[in-house]
Amino acid sequence: MSVSERVEGHYGSEGIAQRILAALRAEIGPAAPVTPDALAPLDHFHGRGVLATRELAAMLDPKPGEAVLDIGCGIGGPARWIADKFGCRVTGVDLTHAFIQAAEALNAAAGMSGKVTVRRASALDLPFPAASFDRAYSQNVVMNIADKAKFYSEAYRVLRPGGVLALSNGASGAGGPPYFPVPWAESAETSFLSTIEETRQDIAAAGFAILRFHDTTDDIRAQVAGQRRRIETEGYPKLGLHVLIGERMKTYQLNSLRSVEDGRMRMVEVLARKAG
Ligand SMILES: C[S@@+](CC[C@H](N)C(=O)[O-])C[C@H]1O[C@@H](n2cnc3c(N)ncnc32)[C@H](O)[C@@H]1O
C-alpha cells in the first residue's frame, strides 16, 4: 500500500458530514443556523482548533475577493472560517476523498458553496496553473509528506509573484519521536516530521523569502498542558474531533499533547513570500 493510500485510510470514514451535523443539531437545536463558528469545535482538524486558525489567518491577512488556496483542507473548517471572516474566496484541496465529500456537504449546509470550493488532489501535484492564487496556507499537512521539496515548490508555483504562504505545522523535537498513534498518523510509516531548522531550509530552498518564522512551542505549552488536564479530568466535550474521526481521536489527541509537553514535538508558524 502506498503512503497516500495509508494516509487516506487513516483519515477517511463514511458519513462524516451526517455525524457532524447530527451532533451539532443536538447541541444547538434544529432551527439554529449552521455557521463556520458553530461548526468550529468539529471541523478545525489541528491542535488548538479555531484558535490556531485565527492566528494563522491574522498572519495570512487575506483581502476581500482574493483567491486563497488551502493545501490539505481536511473537511474545510478553516476554509469556511477564513472565507467568512475575511470575504475572500477559498479553494481547498485534500487527498482524502471522504473529507472532500464532507467538505462539500458542510459548505452547502453553511450556505458557503459560493465562497469555498474543494477538490480532491494531492499537494504534490496541484491541479492549478502557475500563479493562480494571491495567498495560500496549510495547517498540519506537511507532517504526512516525505517529499518536502515538492510540497513547497508546488505551493510556490501556484502563487502569483509576491503572493504569500502561511504555514502552521508540527516539527520534530529533541526528545525522540512522538507518542504514536497521533492525529496525523498511526505510526512512523506515515509521519514525516522535520526539525525546525530543516523546515526553514526547505521553505527557503523552494525560492520563498521568509517573512516570519516562529517556533510557537513555548508560547503554547501552558495551553497544551491545560487542555490535556481538562480532557483527563473532565473528559471530552460533546462537540469535538472525535465526532469527525471516531473514539480513537481521544488517544491521538492525548498522545499529541503529551508529545508537545515532553519535547517530542514542536510547533512552528511561518509566513513566506514568493519573489516578484
Ligand atoms: C491533520 S489534517 C488537517 C486538515 C486541515 N488542514 C485542518 O487543519 O483542519 C491533515 C490533512 O492533510 C491531508 N493530506 C495529507 N497528505 C496530503 C497530500 N499529499 N495532499 C493533500 N492532502 C494531504 C489529509 O487528507 C488531511 O485532511
mmCIF file of C-alpha atoms and ligand atoms in Angstrom:
data_model
loop_
_atom_site.group_PDB
_atom_site.id
_atom_site.type_symbol
_atom_site.label_atom_id
_atom_site.label_comp_id
_atom_site.label_asym_id
_atom_site.label_seq_id
_atom_site.Cartn_x
_atom_site.Cartn_y
_atom_site.Cartn_z
ATOM 1 C CA MET A 1 0.000 0.000 0.000
ATOM 2 C CA SER A 2 1.375 3.445 -0.915
ATOM 3 C CA VAL A 3 1.849 6.234 1.651
ATOM 4 C CA SER A 4 -1.055 8.133 0.031
ATOM 5 C CA GLU A 5 -3.360 5.126 0.434
ATOM 6 C CA ARG A 6 -2.318 4.692 4.052
ATOM 7 C CA VAL A 7 -2.832 8.397 4.756
ATOM 8 C CA GLU A 8 -6.281 8.347 3.184
ATOM 9 C CA GLY A 9 -7.159 5.151 5.062
ATOM 10 C CA HIS A 10 -6.105 6.767 8.334
ATOM 11 C CA TYR A 11 -8.360 9.810 7.901
ATOM 12 C CA GLY A 12 -11.387 8.695 5.909
ATOM 13 C CA SER A 13 -14.678 7.154 7.061
ATOM 14 C CA GLU A 14 -18.296 7.007 5.924
ATOM 15 C CA GLY A 15 -20.938 9.568 6.840
ATOM 16 C CA ILE A 16 -18.711 12.314 8.254
ATOM 17 C CA ALA A 17 -20.939 15.292 7.414
ATOM 18 C CA GLN A 18 -24.049 13.481 8.661
ATOM 19 C CA ARG A 19 -22.373 12.714 12.012
ATOM 20 C CA ILE A 20 -21.153 16.273 12.388
ATOM 21 C CA LEU A 21 -24.489 17.865 11.512
ATOM 22 C CA ALA A 22 -26.368 15.478 13.821
ATOM 23 C CA ALA A 23 -24.025 16.263 16.746
ATOM 24 C CA LEU A 24 -24.293 19.988 16.081
ATOM 25 C CA ARG A 25 -28.082 19.908 15.759
ATOM 26 C CA ALA A 26 -28.343 18.001 19.047
ATOM 27 C CA GLU A 27 -26.409 20.818 20.686
ATOM 28 C CA ILE A 28 -27.749 23.995 19.011
ATOM 29 C CA GLY A 29 -31.249 22.832 18.081
ATOM 30 C CA PRO A 30 -32.894 22.043 14.741
ATOM 31 C CA ALA A 31 -33.533 25.621 13.611
ATOM 32 C CA ALA A 32 -30.275 27.357 14.555
ATOM 33 C CA PRO A 33 -28.099 28.325 11.570
ATOM 34 C CA VAL A 34 -25.094 26.150 10.704
ATOM 35 C CA THR A 35 -22.296 28.729 10.681
ATOM 36 C CA PRO A 36 -18.495 28.395 10.476
ATOM 37 C CA ASP A 37 -18.345 29.458 14.140
ATOM 38 C CA ALA A 38 -20.942 26.879 15.231
ATOM 39 C CA LEU A 39 -19.057 24.153 13.328
ATOM 40 C CA ALA A 40 -15.647 25.207 14.672
ATOM 41 C CA PRO A 41 -15.296 22.636 17.507
ATOM 42 C CA LEU A 42 -15.853 19.903 14.915
ATOM 43 C CA ASP A 43 -14.091 20.941 11.722
ATOM 44 C CA HIS A 44 -10.688 22.509 12.510
ATOM 45 C CA PHE A 45 -8.582 19.377 12.497
ATOM 46 C CA HIS A 46 -5.361 20.506 14.173
ATOM 47 C CA GLY A 47 -4.101 21.307 17.675
ATOM 48 C CA ARG A 48 -5.857 24.252 19.412
ATOM 49 C CA GLY A 49 -8.615 24.215 16.755
ATOM 50 C CA VAL A 50 -10.081 27.531 15.673
ATOM 51 C CA LEU A 51 -7.658 29.420 17.912
ATOM 52 C CA ALA A 52 -4.754 28.239 15.755
ATOM 53 C CA THR A 53 -6.726 29.052 12.582
ATOM 54 C CA ARG A 54 -7.378 32.577 13.878
ATOM 55 C CA GLU A 55 -3.634 33.117 14.451
ATOM 56 C CA LEU A 56 -2.737 31.708 11.025
ATOM 57 C CA ALA A 57 -5.415 33.843 9.322
ATOM 58 C CA ALA A 58 -4.145 37.009 11.044
ATOM 59 C CA MET A 59 -0.691 36.246 9.641
ATOM 60 C CA LEU A 60 -2.074 35.434 6.150
ATOM 61 C CA ASP A 61 -4.254 38.580 6.182
ATOM 62 C CA PRO A 62 -6.340 37.846 3.055
ATOM 63 C CA LYS A 63 -8.214 40.732 1.433
ATOM 64 C CA PRO A 64 -11.860 40.651 0.275
ATOM 65 C CA GLY A 65 -12.220 38.983 -3.129
ATOM 66 C CA GLU A 66 -8.712 37.494 -3.146
ATOM 67 C CA ALA A 67 -8.147 33.912 -4.298
ATOM 68 C CA VAL A 68 -6.779 31.812 -1.441
ATOM 69 C CA LEU A 69 -5.649 28.171 -1.530
ATOM 70 C CA ASP A 70 -5.917 25.799 1.451
ATOM 71 C CA ILE A 71 -3.431 22.960 0.883
ATOM 72 C CA GLY A 72 -4.736 19.858 2.709
ATOM 73 C CA CYS A 73 -8.045 21.467 3.648
ATOM 74 C CA GLY A 74 -9.447 18.493 5.580
ATOM 75 C CA ILE A 75 -13.229 18.838 5.859
ATOM 76 C CA GLY A 76 -12.970 22.579 5.158
ATOM 77 C CA GLY A 77 -13.400 24.143 8.599
ATOM 78 C CA PRO A 78 -10.504 26.610 8.270
ATOM 79 C CA ALA A 79 -11.516 27.424 4.651
ATOM 80 C CA ARG A 80 -15.113 28.262 5.662
ATOM 81 C CA TRP A 81 -13.993 30.240 8.694
ATOM 82 C CA ILE A 82 -11.422 32.313 6.740
ATOM 83 C CA ALA A 83 -13.783 32.938 3.778
ATOM 84 C CA ASP A 84 -16.491 34.024 6.220
ATOM 85 C CA LYS A 85 -14.304 36.373 8.290
ATOM 86 C CA PHE A 86 -12.176 37.885 5.504
ATOM 87 C CA GLY A 87 -14.519 37.883 2.487
ATOM 88 C CA CYS A 88 -12.021 36.039 0.287
ATOM 89 C CA ARG A 89 -12.667 33.035 -1.983
ATOM 90 C CA VAL A 90 -11.029 29.873 -0.699
ATOM 91 C CA THR A 91 -10.210 26.785 -2.757
ATOM 92 C CA GLY A 92 -9.326 23.688 -0.748
ATOM 93 C CA VAL A 93 -7.526 20.573 -1.927
ATOM 94 C CA ASP A 94 -7.193 17.366 0.021
ATOM 95 C CA LEU A 95 -6.062 13.809 -0.634
ATOM 96 C CA THR A 96 -8.832 12.165 1.403
ATOM 97 C CA HIS A 97 -11.931 11.597 -0.706
ATOM 98 C CA ALA A 98 -14.244 11.227 2.315
ATOM 99 C CA PHE A 99 -13.015 14.601 3.615
ATOM 100 C CA ILE A 100 -13.756 16.318 0.292
ATOM 101 C CA GLN A 101 -17.272 14.812 0.271
ATOM 102 C CA ALA A 102 -17.806 16.039 3.846
ATOM 103 C CA ALA A 103 -16.422 19.491 2.987
ATOM 104 C CA GLU A 104 -18.883 19.821 0.096
ATOM 105 C CA ALA A 105 -21.833 18.822 2.297
ATOM 106 C CA LEU A 106 -20.775 21.188 5.094
ATOM 107 C CA ASN A 107 -20.188 24.055 2.636
ATOM 108 C CA ALA A 108 -23.768 23.548 1.437
ATOM 109 C CA ALA A 109 -25.168 23.277 4.989
ATOM 110 C CA ALA A 110 -23.437 26.533 5.930
ATOM 111 C CA GLY A 111 -24.573 28.277 2.711
ATOM 112 C CA MET A 112 -20.943 28.763 1.699
ATOM 113 C CA SER A 113 -20.670 26.777 -1.541
ATOM 114 C CA GLY A 114 -20.239 30.046 -3.483
ATOM 115 C CA LYS A 115 -17.268 31.135 -1.374
ATOM 116 C CA VAL A 116 -15.468 27.852 -0.710
ATOM 117 C CA THR A 117 -14.800 25.189 -3.325
ATOM 118 C CA VAL A 118 -12.938 21.947 -2.750
ATOM 119 C CA ARG A 119 -11.199 19.396 -4.968
ATOM 120 C CA ARG A 120 -9.659 16.049 -4.323
ATOM 121 C CA ALA A 121 -5.982 16.411 -5.225
ATOM 122 C CA SER A 122 -2.508 15.851 -3.875
ATOM 123 C CA ALA A 123 -0.488 18.716 -2.502
ATOM 124 C CA LEU A 124 2.365 17.248 -4.547
ATOM 125 C CA ASP A 125 0.544 17.728 -7.858
ATOM 126 C CA LEU A 126 -1.751 20.741 -7.505
ATOM 127 C CA PRO A 127 -4.342 20.872 -10.321
ATOM 128 C CA PHE A 128 -3.927 24.608 -10.993
ATOM 129 C CA PRO A 129 -1.899 26.664 -13.454
ATOM 130 C CA ALA A 130 1.040 28.712 -12.211
ATOM 131 C CA ALA A 131 0.217 31.989 -10.446
ATOM 132 C CA SER A 132 -3.452 31.060 -9.736
ATOM 133 C CA PHE A 133 -3.639 32.308 -6.125
ATOM 134 C CA ASP A 134 -2.974 35.509 -4.189
ATOM 135 C CA ARG A 135 -2.364 33.632 -0.961
ATOM 136 C CA ALA A 136 -2.063 30.054 0.271
ATOM 137 C CA TYR A 137 -1.941 28.364 3.634
ATOM 138 C CA SER A 138 -1.556 24.889 5.076
ATOM 139 C CA GLN A 139 -2.132 23.571 8.596
ATOM 140 C CA ASN A 140 -0.720 20.276 9.861
ATOM 141 C CA VAL A 141 -0.422 18.654 6.426
ATOM 142 C CA VAL A 142 3.285 18.543 5.581
ATOM 143 C CA MET A 143 3.659 16.185 8.579
ATOM 144 C CA ASN A 144 2.194 13.482 6.262
ATOM 145 C CA ILE A 145 4.539 14.304 3.387
ATOM 146 C CA ALA A 146 8.012 12.891 2.829
ATOM 147 C CA ASP A 147 8.793 14.960 -0.271
ATOM 148 C CA LYS A 148 9.013 18.404 1.334
ATOM 149 C CA ALA A 149 10.759 19.919 -1.708
ATOM 150 C CA LYS A 150 7.801 19.008 -3.927
ATOM 151 C CA PHE A 151 5.269 20.276 -1.368
ATOM 152 C CA TYR A 152 6.877 23.719 -1.096
ATOM 153 C CA SER A 153 7.695 24.010 -4.812
ATOM 154 C CA GLU A 154 4.056 23.269 -5.737
ATOM 155 C CA ALA A 155 2.862 25.943 -3.303
ATOM 156 C CA TYR A 156 5.396 28.350 -4.836
ATOM 157 C CA ARG A 157 4.315 27.564 -8.403
ATOM 158 C CA VAL A 158 0.592 28.248 -7.872
ATOM 159 C CA LEU A 159 1.130 31.563 -6.048
ATOM 160 C CA ARG A 160 1.248 34.775 -8.076
ATOM 161 C CA PRO A 161 4.506 36.728 -7.871
ATOM 162 C CA GLY A 162 4.500 38.476 -4.495
ATOM 163 C CA GLY A 163 1.887 36.021 -3.151
ATOM 164 C CA VAL A 164 2.291 34.717 0.391
ATOM 165 C CA LEU A 165 2.178 31.301 2.028
ATOM 166 C CA ALA A 166 1.242 30.870 5.717
ATOM 167 C CA LEU A 167 2.036 27.605 7.484
ATOM 168 C CA SER A 168 1.300 26.143 10.864
ATOM 169 C CA ASN A 169 2.833 22.713 11.404
ATOM 170 C CA GLY A 170 4.282 20.273 13.837
ATOM 171 C CA ALA A 171 8.028 19.646 13.740
ATOM 172 C CA SER A 172 10.211 17.068 15.410
ATOM 173 C CA GLY A 173 11.512 17.694 18.929
ATOM 174 C CA ALA A 174 14.808 16.716 20.548
ATOM 175 C CA GLY A 175 13.094 14.321 22.973
ATOM 176 C CA GLY A 176 12.549 11.467 20.492
ATOM 177 C CA PRO A 177 9.645 10.534 18.211
ATOM 178 C CA PRO A 178 6.064 11.485 19.077
ATOM 179 C CA TYR A 179 3.981 9.024 21.086
ATOM 180 C CA PHE A 180 2.104 7.138 18.344
ATOM 181 C CA PRO A 181 -0.680 6.979 17.337
ATOM 182 C CA VAL A 182 -1.139 10.719 16.790
ATOM 183 C CA PRO A 183 -3.886 12.628 14.949
ATOM 184 C CA TRP A 184 -1.972 12.555 11.651
ATOM 185 C CA ALA A 185 -0.526 9.028 11.744
ATOM 186 C CA GLU A 186 -0.907 5.584 13.287
ATOM 187 C CA SER A 187 2.831 5.044 13.200
ATOM 188 C CA ALA A 188 6.136 6.414 11.935
ATOM 189 C CA GLU A 189 5.343 4.958 8.484
ATOM 190 C CA THR A 190 3.164 7.953 7.549
ATOM 191 C CA SER A 191 4.671 10.591 9.833
ATOM 192 C CA PHE A 192 7.408 12.798 8.411
ATOM 193 C CA LEU A 193 8.373 15.452 10.930
ATOM 194 C CA SER A 194 11.269 17.738 10.008
ATOM 195 C CA THR A 195 13.263 19.647 12.564
ATOM 196 C CA ILE A 196 12.567 23.348 12.936
ATOM 197 C CA GLU A 197 15.796 24.170 11.081
ATOM 198 C CA GLU A 198 15.050 21.713 8.229
ATOM 199 C CA THR A 199 11.630 23.345 7.872
ATOM 200 C CA ARG A 200 13.226 26.756 7.423
ATOM 201 C CA GLN A 201 15.729 25.371 4.891
ATOM 202 C CA ASP A 202 13.082 23.504 2.850
ATOM 203 C CA ILE A 203 10.885 26.611 2.539
ATOM 204 C CA ALA A 204 13.803 28.820 1.536
ATOM 205 C CA ALA A 205 15.064 26.213 -0.945
ATOM 206 C CA ALA A 206 11.746 26.452 -2.850
ATOM 207 C CA GLY A 207 12.521 30.126 -3.518
ATOM 208 C CA PHE A 208 10.433 31.777 -0.785
ATOM 209 C CA ALA A 209 11.617 34.783 1.181
ATOM 210 C CA ILE A 210 10.811 34.031 4.820
ATOM 211 C CA LEU A 211 8.960 36.974 6.373
ATOM 212 C CA ARG A 212 8.214 35.375 9.734
ATOM 213 C CA PHE A 213 9.440 32.134 11.272
ATOM 214 C CA HIS A 214 8.342 31.443 14.804
ATOM 215 C CA ASP A 215 8.699 28.358 16.966
ATOM 216 C CA THR A 216 5.468 28.713 18.978
ATOM 217 C CA THR A 217 6.049 25.711 21.260
ATOM 218 C CA ASP A 218 6.997 27.694 24.360
ATOM 219 C CA ASP A 219 4.085 30.140 23.839
ATOM 220 C CA ILE A 220 1.507 27.332 23.705
ATOM 221 C CA ARG A 221 2.975 24.953 26.294
ATOM 222 C CA ALA A 222 0.678 26.159 29.110
ATOM 223 C CA GLN A 223 -2.405 25.914 26.842
ATOM 224 C CA VAL A 224 -1.408 22.394 25.810
ATOM 225 C CA ALA A 225 -0.902 21.261 29.405
ATOM 226 C CA GLY A 226 -4.247 22.834 30.402
ATOM 227 C CA GLN A 227 -6.055 21.097 27.553
ATOM 228 C CA ARG A 228 -4.571 17.708 28.487
ATOM 229 C CA ARG A 229 -5.511 18.137 32.158
ATOM 230 C CA ARG A 230 -9.073 19.156 31.201
ATOM 231 C CA ILE A 231 -9.504 16.081 28.991
ATOM 232 C CA GLU A 232 -8.053 13.787 31.678
ATOM 233 C CA THR A 233 -10.189 15.189 34.499
ATOM 234 C CA GLU A 234 -13.427 16.311 32.798
ATOM 235 C CA GLY A 235 -13.417 14.027 29.737
ATOM 236 C CA TYR A 236 -14.176 15.142 26.226
ATOM 237 C CA PRO A 237 -16.734 17.865 25.371
ATOM 238 C CA LYS A 238 -19.758 16.685 23.372
ATOM 239 C CA LEU A 239 -18.591 18.581 20.300
ATOM 240 C CA GLY A 240 -15.039 17.637 19.411
ATOM 241 C CA LEU A 241 -12.873 15.989 16.790
ATOM 242 C CA HIS A 242 -13.947 12.520 17.986
ATOM 243 C CA VAL A 243 -17.176 13.156 16.022
ATOM 244 C CA LEU A 244 -15.068 13.526 12.868
ATOM 245 C CA ILE A 245 -12.516 10.745 13.477
ATOM 246 C CA GLY A 246 -14.181 8.410 15.968
ATOM 247 C CA GLU A 247 -13.349 7.437 19.547
ATOM 248 C CA ARG A 248 -9.690 6.764 18.587
ATOM 249 C CA MET A 249 -9.279 10.569 18.384
ATOM 250 C CA LYS A 250 -9.128 10.747 22.181
ATOM 251 C CA THR A 251 -5.951 8.648 22.295
ATOM 252 C CA TYR A 252 -4.495 10.528 19.325
ATOM 253 C CA GLN A 253 -5.090 13.881 20.938
ATOM 254 C CA LEU A 254 -3.691 12.962 24.339
ATOM 255 C CA ASN A 255 -0.589 11.472 22.672
ATOM 256 C CA SER A 256 -0.119 14.617 20.649
ATOM 257 C CA LEU A 257 -0.482 16.913 23.666
ATOM 258 C CA ARG A 258 1.934 14.761 25.693
ATOM 259 C CA SER A 259 4.399 14.773 22.786
ATOM 260 C CA VAL A 260 4.493 18.583 22.883
ATOM 261 C CA GLU A 261 4.794 18.646 26.682
ATOM 262 C CA ASP A 262 7.645 16.091 26.646
ATOM 263 C CA GLY A 263 9.703 17.808 23.940
ATOM 264 C CA ARG A 264 8.920 15.193 21.284
ATOM 265 C CA MET A 265 7.188 17.669 19.032
ATOM 266 C CA ARG A 266 7.435 21.390 18.389
ATOM 267 C CA MET A 267 5.047 23.752 16.628
ATOM 268 C CA VAL A 268 6.083 26.320 14.055
ATOM 269 C CA GLU A 269 4.326 29.183 12.263
ATOM 270 C CA VAL A 270 5.742 30.595 9.037
ATOM 271 C CA LEU A 271 4.908 33.387 6.635
ATOM 272 C CA ALA A 272 6.811 33.308 3.344
ATOM 273 C CA ARG A 273 6.592 35.310 0.117
ATOM 274 C CA LYS A 274 7.141 34.373 -3.498
ATOM 275 C CA ALA A 275 9.535 36.695 -5.306
ATOM 276 C CA GLY A 276 8.124 39.365 -7.596
HETATM 277 C C1 LIG B 1 -4.441 16.827 10.350
HETATM 278 S S1 LIG B 1 -5.402 17.011 8.917
HETATM 279 C C2 LIG B 1 -5.516 18.794 8.776
HETATM 280 C C3 LIG B 1 -6.688 19.221 7.927
HETATM 281 C C4 LIG B 1 -6.862 20.727 7.798
HETATM 282 N N1 LIG B 1 -5.663 21.366 7.328
HETATM 283 C C5 LIG B 1 -7.270 21.333 9.110
HETATM 284 O O1 LIG B 1 -6.410 21.941 9.751
HETATM 285 O O2 LIG B 1 -8.457 21.208 9.501
HETATM 286 C C6 LIG B 1 -4.227 16.624 7.637
HETATM 287 C C7 LIG B 1 -4.850 16.650 6.256
HETATM 288 O O3 LIG B 1 -3.812 16.546 5.269
HETATM 289 C C8 LIG B 1 -4.328 15.804 4.185
HETATM 290 N N2 LIG B 1 -3.201 15.325 3.401
HETATM 291 C C9 LIG B 1 -2.195 14.502 3.795
HETATM 292 N N3 LIG B 1 -1.344 14.287 2.773
HETATM 293 C C10 LIG B 1 -1.812 15.006 1.730
HETATM 294 C C11 LIG B 1 -1.365 15.208 0.388
HETATM 295 N N4 LIG B 1 -0.269 14.608 -0.103
HETATM 296 N N5 LIG B 1 -2.097 16.010 -0.415
HETATM 297 C C12 LIG B 1 -3.223 16.623 0.042
HETATM 298 N N6 LIG B 1 -3.694 16.466 1.285
HETATM 299 C C13 LIG B 1 -2.985 15.665 2.125
HETATM 300 C C14 LIG B 1 -5.138 14.714 4.860
HETATM 301 O O4 LIG B 1 -6.038 14.113 3.970
HETATM 302 C C15 LIG B 1 -5.821 15.515 5.975
HETATM 303 O O5 LIG B 1 -7.026 16.037 5.548
#
